[in-house]
mmCIF file of C-alpha atoms in Angstrom:
data_model
loop_
_atom_site.group_PDB
_atom_site.id
_atom_site.type_symbol
_atom_site.label_atom_id
_atom_site.label_comp_id
_atom_site.label_asym_id
_atom_site.label_seq_id
_atom_site.Cartn_x
_atom_site.Cartn_y
_atom_site.Cartn_z
ATOM 1 C CA UNK O 1 179.818 93.267 55.731
ATOM 2 C CA UNK O 2 176.303 92.030 55.068
ATOM 3 C CA UNK O 3 177.330 88.424 55.680
ATOM 4 C CA UNK O 4 178.819 89.319 59.072
ATOM 5 C CA UNK O 5 175.736 91.314 60.025
ATOM 6 C CA UNK O 6 173.538 88.353 59.097
ATOM 7 C CA UNK O 7 175.647 86.002 61.249
ATOM 8 C CA UNK O 8 175.440 88.371 64.216
ATOM 9 C CA UNK O 9 171.675 88.733 63.793
ATOM 10 C CA UNK O 10 171.221 84.964 63.498
ATOM 11 C CA UNK O 11 173.261 84.387 66.660
ATOM 12 C CA UNK O 12 171.214 86.936 68.563
ATOM 13 C CA UNK O 13 167.967 85.425 67.305
ATOM 14 C CA UNK O 14 169.041 81.948 68.479
ATOM 15 C CA UNK O 15 170.003 83.344 71.888
ATOM 16 C CA UNK O 16 166.601 85.027 72.260
ATOM 17 C CA UNK O 17 164.788 81.879 71.125
ATOM 18 C CA UNK O 18 166.466 79.803 73.854
ATOM 19 C CA UNK O 19 164.883 81.997 76.539
ATOM 20 C CA UNK O 20 161.347 81.427 75.224
ATOM 21 C CA UNK O 21 160.514 78.622 77.683
ATOM 22 C CA UNK O 22 162.512 78.186 80.888
ATOM 23 C CA UNK O 23 162.261 75.938 83.911
ATOM 24 C CA UNK O 24 164.089 74.465 86.836
ATOM 25 C CA UNK O 25 163.965 71.208 88.679
ATOM 26 C CA UNK O 26 165.585 68.782 91.069
ATOM 27 C CA UNK O 27 166.016 65.085 90.352
ATOM 28 C CA UNK O 28 167.648 62.093 91.999
ATOM 29 C CA UNK O 29 171.370 62.607 91.497
ATOM 30 C CA UNK O 30 172.742 61.950 88.031
ATOM 31 C CA UNK O 31 176.349 62.603 87.041
ATOM 32 C CA UNK O 32 175.231 62.386 83.384
ATOM 33 C CA UNK O 33 173.491 65.770 83.658
ATOM 34 C CA UNK O 34 175.903 68.559 82.733
ATOM 35 C CA UNK O 35 175.453 72.203 81.765
ATOM 36 C CA UNK O 36 175.469 72.696 78.012
ATOM 37 C CA UNK O 37 173.805 69.406 77.140
ATOM 38 C CA UNK O 38 170.339 68.772 75.748
ATOM 39 C CA UNK O 39 167.959 66.438 77.573
ATOM 40 C CA UNK O 40 164.411 65.321 76.924
ATOM 41 C CA UNK O 41 161.872 66.239 79.602
ATOM 42 C CA UNK O 42 158.547 64.401 79.422
ATOM 43 C CA UNK O 43 155.322 64.347 81.390
ATOM 44 C CA UNK O 44 154.365 68.008 80.976
ATOM 45 C CA UNK O 45 151.924 67.740 78.096
ATOM 46 C CA UNK O 46 152.311 68.361 74.384
ATOM 47 C CA UNK O 47 153.366 71.999 74.718
ATOM 48 C CA UNK O 48 156.058 71.640 77.363
ATOM 49 C CA UNK O 49 157.493 68.133 76.957
ATOM 50 C CA UNK O 50 160.478 67.764 74.650
ATOM 51 C CA UNK O 51 164.157 68.677 74.342
ATOM 52 C CA UNK O 52 165.628 71.244 76.728
ATOM 53 C CA UNK O 53 169.086 72.845 76.915
ATOM 54 C CA UNK O 54 170.588 72.607 80.416
ATOM 55 C CA UNK O 55 171.784 76.118 81.230
ATOM 56 C CA UNK O 56 173.119 75.234 84.684
ATOM 57 C CA UNK O 57 173.478 72.101 86.803
ATOM 58 C CA UNK O 58 174.365 71.742 90.492
ATOM 59 C CA UNK O 59 175.131 68.402 92.165
ATOM 60 C CA UNK O 60 174.735 68.160 95.956
ATOM 61 C CA UNK O 61 174.949 65.476 98.616
ATOM 62 C CA UNK O 62 173.289 65.811 102.012
ATOM 63 C CA UNK O 63 172.599 63.436 104.907
ATOM 64 C CA UNK O 64 168.862 64.154 104.722
ATOM 65 C CA UNK O 65 168.286 63.919 100.966
ATOM 66 C CA UNK O 66 171.271 62.025 99.563
ATOM 67 C CA UNK O 67 172.612 62.820 96.086
ATOM 68 C CA UNK O 68 170.499 65.357 94.173
ATOM 69 C CA UNK O 69 170.944 67.238 90.911
ATOM 70 C CA UNK O 70 169.318 70.658 90.485
ATOM 71 C CA UNK O 71 169.112 72.256 87.042
ATOM 72 C CA UNK O 72 167.824 75.201 85.062
ATOM 73 C CA UNK O 73 166.713 74.524 81.527
ATOM 74 C CA UNK O 74 165.521 76.451 78.505
ATOM 75 C CA UNK O 75 163.794 75.547 75.299
ATOM 76 C CA UNK O 76 163.521 77.393 72.025
ATOM 77 C CA UNK O 77 159.823 76.676 71.287
ATOM 78 C CA UNK O 78 156.675 74.927 72.455
#
């Protein structure tokens, strides 16, 4: 139906929009960071600071670096 087609198109559009701006980073370990949550990233200027969706998160502990959290993030607009 037209309504179903519109819902599918809207879902696809949202998925494409989330890949508009992507990034990755490593921070001091934080168990609060989890894939699927939205965080605010600041310090990257007006165009790149703001809310980001965490696509993946990996927590590691090592003798040399201690507890670290690596993440990939994406944002729907600048």
